[in-house]
């Protein structure tokens, strides 16, 4: 059927526009670079992220420790490198949760309509009516502070955004003639949803997913910073800053490096997401 | 206009009810026995039983909700499990601090964001446009907890220009009228107190304003660009109006509606961001208090804090919606 070539064609078109977008290339390079660091962390990190050297204590950047050491004598560079692994995993998992749940909810609400749609969308509106950080704090308050729960909280909180996008796509496509034709030929709802409605929802969802990675990484780090996410001795960037805060005056390098790492990573995903959106909707450029 | 305002106010009721249900269920969504979770592993059976009785956990859910809602209507949010003070009292003391911080941040974000957005749009595709948007994308990617610490380090410690914690120097007091210290100092003509309060407000407000300012700048730019493409702008230019007049009087006015929506929505992110900013700058507001309550598993306090922040956000957005209908008559006529 149609969909075998619909998705690749849509993606190919997207890529052709994207290749000419300079800020997008920078964003992609940064995101890919961070992914590489995350994957190869155990091999490229000079030291263990949790090995302590209490005699060493907090030392400023030097040749042996390019980003210095923290109060427990741990190598900050190695911790930042391992932190990339945690932050990218958290981002992927949170966005994965939101994308999965949101797409299913949105597509079925838009496709079936009626009371089901009405109630679901009221719930979505209610969630959108509350500040997302507050919602995430509430979810963690209920489940208890941990990295996994912070990940879940950040994911749940952004489900409505994906549900809305998927629903909008389903609403516009379901009356198209080729969908009616599929139905006349006896295709099941599941087949229609998967084969013709989902592919059309892909481009806006790709944009949302890329920008969502940025938000998820930022929010999860924020939760860890206030003690509701990753717990010590985890080299999570937010948690590292939370611990380093006590030494801000004596050893500012402990706080500076993870902050810069968060900024660069989030910036990369934001640039890539903006570029994708520009390509899909050139009016906004 | 009045009919529209009435309709919008009526719609507020189900939203607030839904929020109250969600906040009420918070305690019941805790996995395991809520009393055990609140009091910890080593609580005695007697203490557990007393807490269950105090919270009425044995009653059917709808009875409990009825009691909760009845309390809310009387302004009773229960008592904190840790301090045994009335939650409503604890919030009332801290709410003005959060409001002051959020309003100051919103002011910075709105003025800075709208200004930068207009500047970028009017210099579309020039270096100024690219620079402004570059700064904006860095702004939306900024971990504000990191920025807060860096501001503290630079302006508070290295340069020593600004204080880094609290609302006033220790020992200094300002007569309380509204609870907004800067405003109170102005009202009582206390210039020393005013300058001191403003200096304390500067860094947290700036940190909190960063992300909303960047979002507003981007939104303003794209809606001004959109407006600049309209026929009425071409007409204005054709009749020989100077470019600043075209941008400011014709494009910006029409671009203001989407910007206003973003302002309202950003207020929510400000209230959320206040939890983090208040924690960094030891700002004695509701956000920091809520976080302490979460850490202490003081769920009565958590419920109260969440309810107040959520309600504030909903009310602010109502005001924004009503603001629309003043600016744009199409809204109130339901077109």
Coordinates of N, CA and C in Angstrom, one line a residue, chain B residues 88-234:
Chain B
X88 N -3.1 27.4 55.0 CA -3.5 28.6 54.4 C -2.7 29.8 54.9
X89 N -2.4 29.8 56.3 CA -1.6 30.8 56.9 C -0.2 30.8 56.4
X90 N 0.4 29.6 56.3 CA 1.8 29.5 55.8 C 1.9 30.1 54.4
X91 N 0.9 29.8 53.5 CA 0.9 30.2 52.2 C 0.7 31.7 52.1
X92 N -0.2 32.2 52.9 CA -0.5 33.7 52.9 C 0.7 34.5 53.2
X93 N 1.5 34.0 54.1 CA 2.8 34.7 54.5 C 3.7 34.8 53.3
X94 N 3.8 33.6 52.5 CA 4.8 33.5 51.5 C 4.4 33.9 50.1
X95 N 3.1 33.9 49.9 CA 2.6 34.2 48.5 C 3.0 35.6 47.9
X96 N 3.0 36.6 48.7 CA 3.4 37.9 48.2 C 4.9 37.9 47.7
X97 N 5.7 37.1 48.3 CA 7.1 37.1 47.9 C 7.2 36.5 46.5
X98 N 6.5 35.4 46.3 CA 6.5 34.7 45.0 C 5.8 35.6 43.9
X99 N 4.8 36.3 44.3 CA 4.1 37.2 43.4 C 5.0 38.3 42.9
X100 N 5.7 38.9 43.9 CA 6.6 40.0 43.6 C 7.7 39.5 42.6
X101 N 8.3 38.4 42.9 CA 9.4 37.8 42.1 C 8.8 37.5 40.7
X102 N 7.6 36.9 40.6 CA 7.1 36.6 39.3 C 6.7 37.8 38.5
X103 N 6.1 38.8 39.2 CA 5.8 40.0 38.4 C 7.0 40.8 37.9
X104 N 8.0 40.8 38.8 CA 9.3 41.5 38.4 C 9.9 40.8 37.2
X105 N 9.9 39.4 37.2 CA 10.5 38.7 36.1 C 9.6 38.8 34.9
X106 N 8.3 38.8 35.0 CA 7.4 39.0 33.9 C 7.6 40.4 33.2
X107 N 7.8 41.4 34.1 CA 8.1 42.7 33.6 C 9.4 42.8 32.7
X108 N 10.4 42.2 33.2 CA 11.7 42.1 32.5 C 11.5 41.4 31.2
X109 N 10.8 40.2 31.3 CA 10.7 39.3 30.2 C 9.8 40.0 29.1
X110 N 8.8 40.7 29.5 CA 7.9 41.3 28.5 C 8.5 42.4 27.8
X111 N 9.1 43.3 28.6 CA 9.8 44.5 28.0 C 11.0 44.1 27.1
X112 N 11.8 43.2 27.7 CA 13.0 42.8 26.9 C 12.6 42.0 25.7
X113 N 11.7 41.0 25.9 CA 11.3 40.1 24.8 C 10.6 40.8 23.7
X114 N 9.6 41.7 24.0 CA 8.9 42.4 23.0 C 9.9 43.3 22.2
X115 N 10.7 44.0 23.0 CA 11.7 44.9 22.4 C 12.6 44.2 21.4
X116 N 13.2 43.1 21.9 CA 14.1 42.3 21.0 C 13.4 41.8 19.8
X117 N 12.2 41.3 20.0 CA 11.4 40.7 18.9 C 11.1 41.7 17.8
X118 N 10.7 42.9 18.2 CA 10.4 44.0 17.3 C 11.7 44.4 16.5
X119 N 12.8 44.5 17.3 CA 14.0 44.9 16.7 C 14.4 43.9 15.6
X120 N 14.4 42.6 16.0 CA 14.8 41.5 15.0 C 13.9 41.5 13.8
X121 N 12.6 41.7 14.0 CA 11.7 41.6 12.8 C 11.9 42.8 11.9
X122 N 12.1 44.0 12.5 CA 12.3 45.2 11.7 C 13.6 45.2 10.9
X123 N 14.6 44.4 11.4 CA 15.8 44.3 10.7 C 16.0 42.9 10.1
X124 N 14.8 42.3 9.6 CA 14.8 41.0 9.1 C 15.9 40.6 8.2
X125 N 16.6 39.4 8.5 CA 17.7 38.9 7.7 C 18.9 39.8 7.6
X126 N 19.1 40.6 8.7 CA 20.4 41.3 8.9 C 21.1 40.7 10.0
X127 N 22.3 41.2 10.3 CA 23.2 40.7 11.3 C 22.4 40.9 12.7
X128 N 21.8 42.0 12.8 CA 21.1 42.3 14.1 C 20.0 41.2 14.4
X129 N 19.2 40.9 13.3 CA 18.2 39.8 13.4 C 18.9 38.5 13.8
X130 N 19.9 38.1 13.2 CA 20.6 36.9 13.5 C 21.2 36.8 14.9
X131 N 21.8 37.9 15.3 CA 22.4 38.0 16.6 C 21.3 37.9 17.7
X132 N 20.2 38.6 17.5 CA 19.1 38.6 18.5 C 18.5 37.2 18.6
X133 N 18.3 36.6 17.4 CA 17.7 35.3 17.5 C 18.7 34.2 18.0
X134 N 20.0 34.5 17.8 CA 21.0 33.6 18.4 C 21.0 33.7 19.9
X135 N 20.9 34.9 20.4 CA 20.8 35.1 21.9 C 19.5 34.4 22.4
X136 N 18.4 34.6 21.6 CA 17.1 34.0 22.1 C 17.2 32.5 22.2
X137 N 17.8 31.8 21.2 CA 17.9 30.3 21.2 C 18.8 29.9 22.4
X138 N 19.8 30.6 22.7 CA 20.6 30.3 23.9 C 19.8 30.5 25.1
X139 N 19.0 31.6 25.1 CA 18.1 31.8 26.2 C 17.1 30.7 26.5
X140 N 16.5 30.2 25.5 CA 15.5 29.1 25.7 C 16.2 27.8 26.1
X141 N 17.5 27.7 25.8 CA 18.3 26.5 26.2 C 18.9 26.6 27.5
X142 N 18.7 27.7 28.2 CA 19.5 28.0 29.4 C 19.0 27.2 30.7
X143 N 19.9 26.5 31.3 CA 19.4 25.9 32.6 C 19.4 27.0 33.7
X144 N 18.3 27.5 34.1 CA 18.2 28.7 34.9 C 18.9 28.5 36.3
X145 N 19.0 27.2 36.7 CA 19.6 27.0 38.0 C 21.1 27.3 37.9
X146 N 21.7 27.0 36.7 CA 23.1 27.3 36.5 C 23.3 28.8 36.3
X147 N 22.4 29.4 35.5 CA 22.5 30.8 35.3 C 22.4 31.6 36.6
X148 N 21.5 31.1 37.5 CA 21.3 31.7 38.8 C 22.6 31.7 39.6
X149 N 23.3 30.5 39.6 CA 24.5 30.4 40.3 C 25.6 31.3 39.7
X150 N 25.7 31.3 38.4 CA 26.7 32.2 37.7 C 26.5 33.6 38.0
X151 N 25.2 34.1 38.0 CA 24.9 35.5 38.3 C 25.3 35.8 39.7
X152 N 25.1 34.8 40.6 CA 25.5 35.0 42.0 C 27.0 35.2 42.1
X153 N 27.7 34.3 41.4 CA 29.1 34.3 41.5 C 29.7 35.6 40.9
X154 N 29.1 36.1 39.8 CA 29.7 37.3 39.1 C 29.3 38.5 39.9
X155 N 28.0 38.8 40.0 CA 27.5 40.1 40.5 C 27.5 40.1 42.1
X156 N 27.3 38.9 42.7 CA 27.2 38.9 44.1 C 28.6 38.8 44.8
X157 N 29.4 37.9 44.2 CA 30.7 37.6 44.9 C 31.9 38.3 44.3
X158 N 32.1 38.1 42.9 CA 33.3 38.8 42.3 C 33.2 40.3 42.3
X159 N 32.0 40.8 41.9 CA 31.9 42.3 41.8 C 31.3 42.9 43.1
X160 N 30.6 42.0 43.8 CA 30.0 42.5 45.0 C 29.0 43.6 44.9
X161 N 28.3 43.7 43.7 CA 27.3 44.7 43.4 C 26.0 44.4 44.1
X162 N 25.6 43.2 44.1 CA 24.2 42.8 44.5 C 24.2 41.7 45.6
X163 N 23.2 41.8 46.5 CA 23.1 40.7 47.5 C 22.6 39.5 46.8
X164 N 22.9 38.3 47.4 CA 22.6 37.0 46.7 C 21.5 36.2 47.4
X165 N 21.0 36.7 48.5 CA 20.0 35.8 49.2 C 18.9 36.7 50.0
X166 N 17.7 36.2 50.0 CA 16.7 36.8 50.8 C 16.1 38.0 50.1
X167 N 15.2 38.7 50.8 CA 14.5 39.8 50.2 C 15.0 41.2 50.7
X168 N 15.6 41.2 51.9 CA 16.2 42.4 52.5 C 17.4 42.0 53.3
X169 N 18.3 43.0 53.6 CA 19.4 42.7 54.5 C 18.9 42.3 55.8
X170 N 19.6 41.4 56.5 CA 19.2 41.0 57.8 C 19.2 42.2 58.8
X171 N 18.1 42.3 59.6 CA 18.0 43.4 60.5 C 17.1 44.5 59.9
X172 N 17.0 44.5 58.6 CA 16.2 45.6 58.0 C 14.8 45.1 57.8
X173 N 13.8 46.0 58.2 CA 12.4 45.6 57.9 C 11.7 46.7 57.2
X174 N 10.7 46.4 56.5 CA 9.8 47.4 55.8 C 8.4 47.1 56.3
X175 N 7.7 48.2 56.7 CA 6.4 48.1 57.2 C 5.5 47.3 56.2
X176 N 4.8 46.2 56.6 CA 4.1 45.4 55.7 C 2.7 46.0 55.4
X177 N 2.4 46.2 54.1 CA 1.1 46.6 53.7 C 0.5 45.6 52.7
X178 N 1.2 45.5 51.5 CA 0.7 44.6 50.5 C 1.5 43.2 50.6
X179 N 2.7 43.3 51.3 CA 3.5 42.1 51.3 C 4.5 42.1 50.2
X180 N 4.3 43.0 49.1 CA 5.3 43.1 48.1 C 6.3 44.2 48.6
X181 N 7.5 43.8 49.0 CA 8.4 44.6 49.8 C 8.7 45.9 49.1
X182 N 9.0 45.8 47.8 CA 9.4 47.0 47.0 C 8.2 48.0 47.0
X183 N 7.0 47.5 46.8 CA 5.8 48.4 46.8 C 5.6 49.0 48.2
X184 N 5.7 48.1 49.2 CA 5.5 48.6 50.6 C 6.5 49.7 50.9
X185 N 7.7 49.6 50.5 CA 8.7 50.6 50.8 C 8.4 51.9 50.1
X186 N 7.9 51.8 48.9 CA 7.5 53.0 48.1 C 6.4 53.7 48.8
X187 N 5.4 52.8 49.2 CA 4.2 53.4 49.8 C 4.5 54.1 51.1
X188 N 5.4 53.6 51.9 CA 5.7 54.2 53.2 C 6.9 55.3 53.0
X189 N 7.3 55.5 51.8 CA 8.4 56.4 51.5 C 9.7 56.1 52.1
X190 N 9.9 54.7 52.3 CA 11.2 54.2 52.9 C 12.2 54.0 51.7
X191 N 13.0 55.0 51.4 CA 13.9 54.9 50.2 C 15.0 53.9 50.4
X192 N 15.5 53.9 51.6 CA 16.6 53.0 51.9 C 16.1 51.5 51.7
X193 N 14.9 51.3 52.3 CA 14.3 49.9 52.2 C 14.0 49.6 50.7
X194 N 13.6 50.6 50.0 CA 13.2 50.4 48.6 C 14.4 49.9 47.8
X195 N 15.5 50.7 47.9 CA 16.7 50.4 47.2 C 17.3 49.0 47.6
X196 N 17.2 48.7 48.9 CA 17.7 47.4 49.4 C 16.8 46.3 48.8
X197 N 15.5 46.4 48.8 CA 14.6 45.4 48.3 C 14.8 45.2 46.8
X198 N 15.0 46.3 46.1 CA 15.2 46.2 44.6 C 16.5 45.5 44.3
X199 N 17.5 45.7 45.1 CA 18.8 45.1 44.9 C 18.7 43.6 45.1
X200 N 17.9 43.2 46.1 CA 17.7 41.8 46.4 C 16.9 41.1 45.3
X201 N 16.0 41.9 44.7 CA 15.1 41.3 43.7 C 15.8 41.1 42.4
X202 N 16.8 41.9 42.1 CA 17.4 42.0 40.8 C 17.9 40.6 40.2
X203 N 18.8 39.9 41.0 CA 19.3 38.7 40.4 C 18.3 37.6 40.2
X204 N 17.5 37.2 41.3 CA 16.5 36.2 41.0 C 15.5 36.5 39.9
X205 N 15.1 37.8 39.8 CA 14.2 38.1 38.8 C 14.8 38.0 37.4
X206 N 16.1 38.4 37.3 CA 16.8 38.3 36.0 C 16.9 36.8 35.6
X207 N 17.3 35.9 36.5 CA 17.5 34.5 36.2 C 16.1 33.9 35.8
X208 N 15.1 34.3 36.5 CA 13.8 33.7 36.2 C 13.2 34.2 34.9
X209 N 13.6 35.5 34.5 CA 13.0 36.1 33.3 C 13.7 35.5 32.0
X210 N 14.9 34.9 32.1 CA 15.6 34.6 30.9 C 14.8 33.8 29.9
X211 N 14.3 32.6 30.3 CA 13.6 31.7 29.4 C 12.4 32.4 28.8
X212 N 11.5 33.0 29.7 CA 10.3 33.6 29.1 C 10.7 34.8 28.1
X213 N 11.7 35.5 28.5 CA 12.1 36.6 27.6 C 12.5 36.1 26.2
X214 N 13.3 35.0 26.2 CA 13.7 34.5 24.9 C 12.5 33.9 24.1
X215 N 11.5 33.3 24.8 CA 10.3 32.8 24.1 C 9.5 33.9 23.6
X216 N 9.3 35.0 24.4 CA 8.5 36.1 24.0 C 9.2 36.8 22.8
X217 N 10.5 36.9 22.8 CA 11.3 37.6 21.7 C 11.0 36.8 20.4
X218 N 11.1 35.5 20.5 CA 10.9 34.7 19.2 C 9.5 34.8 18.7
X219 N 8.5 34.7 19.7 CA 7.1 34.8 19.3 C 6.8 36.2 18.7
X220 N 7.3 37.2 19.3 CA 7.0 38.6 18.8 C 7.6 38.8 17.4
X221 N 8.8 38.3 17.2 CA 9.5 38.4 15.9 C 8.6 37.8 14.9
X222 N 8.2 36.5 15.1 CA 7.5 35.8 14.0 C 6.1 36.5 13.8
X223 N 5.4 37.0 14.8 CA 4.1 37.5 14.6 C 4.2 38.9 13.9
X224 N 5.3 39.7 14.3 CA 5.5 41.0 13.6 C 5.8 40.7 12.1
X225 N 6.7 39.7 11.8 CA 7.0 39.4 10.5 C 5.8 39.0 9.7
X226 N 4.9 38.2 10.3 CA 3.7 37.8 9.7 C 2.8 39.0 9.3
X227 N 2.7 40.0 10.3 CA 1.9 41.2 10.1 C 2.5 42.1 9.0
X228 N 3.9 42.1 9.0 CA 4.5 43.0 8.0 C 4.2 42.5 6.5
X229 N 3.7 41.2 6.4 CA 3.4 40.7 5.0 C 2.0 41.1 4.6
X230 N 1.2 41.7 5.5 CA -0.2 41.9 5.1 C -0.4 43.1 4.2
X231 N -1.5 43.1 3.6 CA -1.8 44.1 2.6 C -1.9 45.5 3.3
X232 N -2.4 45.6 4.5 CA -2.5 46.9 5.1 C -1.1 47.5 5.4
X233 N -0.1 46.7 5.5 CA 1.2 47.2 5.7 C 1.7 47.7 4.4
X234 N 1.4 47.0 3.3 CA 1.8 47.5 2.0 C 1.2 48.9 1.7

